[in-house]
Short mmCIF file of C-alpha atoms in Angstrom, two decimals:
data_model
loop_
_atom_site.label_atom_id
_atom_site.label_comp_id
_atom_site.label_asym_id
_atom_site.label_seq_id
_atom_site.Cartn_x
_atom_site.Cartn_y
_atom_site.Cartn_z
CA MET A 2 -0.01 0.00 -0.01
CA ARG A 3 1.24 3.47 -0.84
CA ILE A 4 0.41 4.61 2.67
CA SER A 5 3.71 3.13 3.86
CA ALA A 6 5.56 5.47 1.51
CA ILE A 7 3.63 8.44 2.85
CA GLU A 8 4.38 7.43 6.43
CA LEU A 9 8.04 7.04 5.50
CA GLY A 10 8.01 10.51 3.97
CA ASN A 11 6.51 11.96 7.11
CA LEU A 12 9.28 10.28 9.07
CA VAL A 13 11.89 11.80 6.81
CA LYS A 14 10.32 15.22 7.49
CA THR A 15 11.04 14.79 11.22
CA MET A 16 14.78 14.56 10.52
CA GLN A 17 17.02 17.64 10.68
CA ASP A 18 17.21 19.67 7.43
CA PHE A 19 14.05 18.06 5.89
CA THR A 20 10.72 19.90 5.49
CA ASN A 21 7.73 19.96 3.14
CA GLN A 22 9.77 22.09 0.74
CA ASN A 23 12.57 19.57 0.22
CA THR A 24 10.81 16.23 0.74
CA PHE A 25 9.03 14.85 -2.33
CA ILE A 26 6.62 12.00 -1.48
CA LEU A 27 5.32 9.98 -4.46
CA ARG A 28 6.22 12.67 -7.00
CA GLU A 29 9.14 13.77 -9.11
CA VAL A 30 11.78 16.23 -7.94
CA PRO A 31 11.17 19.60 -9.74
CA GLN A 32 13.79 20.49 -12.33
CA THR A 33 14.37 23.88 -10.60
CA ILE A 34 15.48 22.15 -7.40
CA LEU A 35 17.93 20.01 -9.38
CA GLU A 36 19.36 22.94 -11.28
CA LYS A 37 19.71 25.21 -8.24
CA LYS A 38 21.30 22.36 -6.25
CA VAL A 39 19.33 23.19 -3.11
CA LEU A 40 20.67 20.38 -0.91
CA PRO A 41 19.77 18.27 0.92
CA PHE A 42 16.47 16.99 -0.42
CA ALA A 43 14.67 13.65 -0.48
CA GLN A 44 12.42 11.72 -2.84
CA ILE A 45 10.27 8.84 -1.60
CA THR A 46 8.93 6.32 -4.12
CA PHE A 47 6.61 3.34 -3.54
CA LEU A 48 8.08 0.15 -4.96
CA GLY A 49 5.14 -2.21 -4.45
CA ASN A 50 4.05 -5.06 -2.30
CA GLU A 51 5.27 -8.59 -1.88
CA PRO A 52 2.73 -11.41 -2.13
CA TYR A 53 0.16 -11.61 0.66
CA ASP A 54 0.44 -13.87 3.73
CA TYR A 55 -2.63 -16.11 4.08
CA ALA A 56 -3.94 -17.96 7.14
CA SER A 57 -7.18 -19.92 6.98
CA ASN A 58 -7.62 -18.71 3.40
CA VAL A 59 -7.77 -15.05 4.56
CA LYS A 60 -5.23 -12.31 3.78
CA GLN A 61 -3.25 -11.51 6.87
CA GLY A 62 -0.56 -9.10 5.74
CA GLU A 63 1.97 -8.05 3.13
CA LEU A 64 5.46 -6.66 2.81
CA SER A 65 5.32 -3.08 1.56
CA GLU A 66 8.50 -1.64 0.00
CA SER A 67 9.59 1.93 -0.70
CA GLN A 68 12.76 3.69 -1.75
CA VAL A 69 14.13 6.91 -0.24
CA ASP A 70 16.64 8.83 -2.34
CA PHE A 71 18.57 11.43 -0.40
CA TYR A 72 20.44 14.03 -2.47
CA VAL A 73 23.49 15.42 -0.65
CA LYS A 74 26.67 17.32 -1.56
CA ASP A 75 29.38 14.82 -0.61
CA ASN A 76 30.14 11.39 0.84
CA LYS A 77 30.59 12.72 4.34
CA SER A 78 27.06 14.12 4.33
CA ALA A 79 25.84 10.84 2.88
CA GLU A 80 27.33 8.78 5.68
CA SER A 81 25.97 11.10 8.36
CA LEU A 82 22.48 11.00 6.76
CA ILE A 83 22.48 7.19 6.64
CA CYS A 84 23.17 7.09 10.39
CA ASN A 85 20.45 9.67 11.11
CA PHE A 86 17.92 7.86 8.97
CA GLU A 87 18.58 4.56 10.64
CA LYS A 88 18.17 6.20 14.04
CA ALA A 89 14.83 7.66 12.88
CA LEU A 90 13.70 4.20 11.80
CA LYS A 91 14.75 2.59 15.09
CA ASN A 92 11.34 2.79 16.80
CA THR A 93 9.22 1.96 13.72
CA ASP A 94 8.23 -1.22 11.89
CA PHE A 95 10.41 -0.22 8.86
CA GLU A 96 13.71 -1.91 8.06
CA VAL A 97 16.42 -1.03 5.57
CA PHE A 98 17.22 -3.88 3.26
CA PHE A 99 19.35 -2.11 0.64
CA CYS A 100 21.63 0.96 0.76
CA ASP A 101 23.84 2.41 -2.00
CA ILE A 102 25.62 5.72 -2.57
CA ASP A 103 25.77 6.91 -6.18
CA THR A 104 27.13 9.97 -7.91
CA ASN A 105 24.87 12.08 -10.15
CA PHE A 106 27.34 13.49 -12.64
CA ASP A 107 24.76 15.70 -14.41
CA TYR A 108 24.26 17.80 -11.31
CA ASP A 109 27.41 16.94 -9.33
CA PHE A 110 26.00 15.58 -6.09
CA GLN A 111 25.73 12.30 -4.26
CA VAL A 112 22.51 10.26 -4.10
CA VAL A 113 21.91 7.86 -1.26
CA HIS A 114 19.47 5.11 -2.31
CA MET A 115 17.80 3.34 0.65
CA ARG A 116 15.19 0.69 0.17
CA VAL A 117 12.95 0.14 3.11
CA ARG A 118 10.22 -2.41 3.81
CA ARG A 119 7.56 -3.00 6.43
CA TYR A 120 5.23 -5.87 7.20
CA GLN A 121 1.65 -4.54 7.24
CA ARG A 122 -1.27 -6.42 8.67
CA ILE A 123 -4.35 -6.12 6.50
#
């Protein structure tokens, strides 16, 4: 369900340096933000659901997956952000199952890709 991506986006907004203006939940990052290099900013995308769990022929739950892309200026900022994000996830049902740091050569900044999933009871 896409609601997990929205909840994840709201969690990102509680972190330092992230607000409604630089957190893009289920939408594209505006070209003006990319060109002006207003860093940091985040984009949250819903990746989909894993197959349902069934018990007694009734749907019980599903794994919902989302991706958070953090755009930062350098590797040091990326490492710090990863630690802060994992601390923010500590008291939630979300877990990080993939993390990668990539360079965007078009705009000259680092992109931290973090894939997160949560088991949701239906």
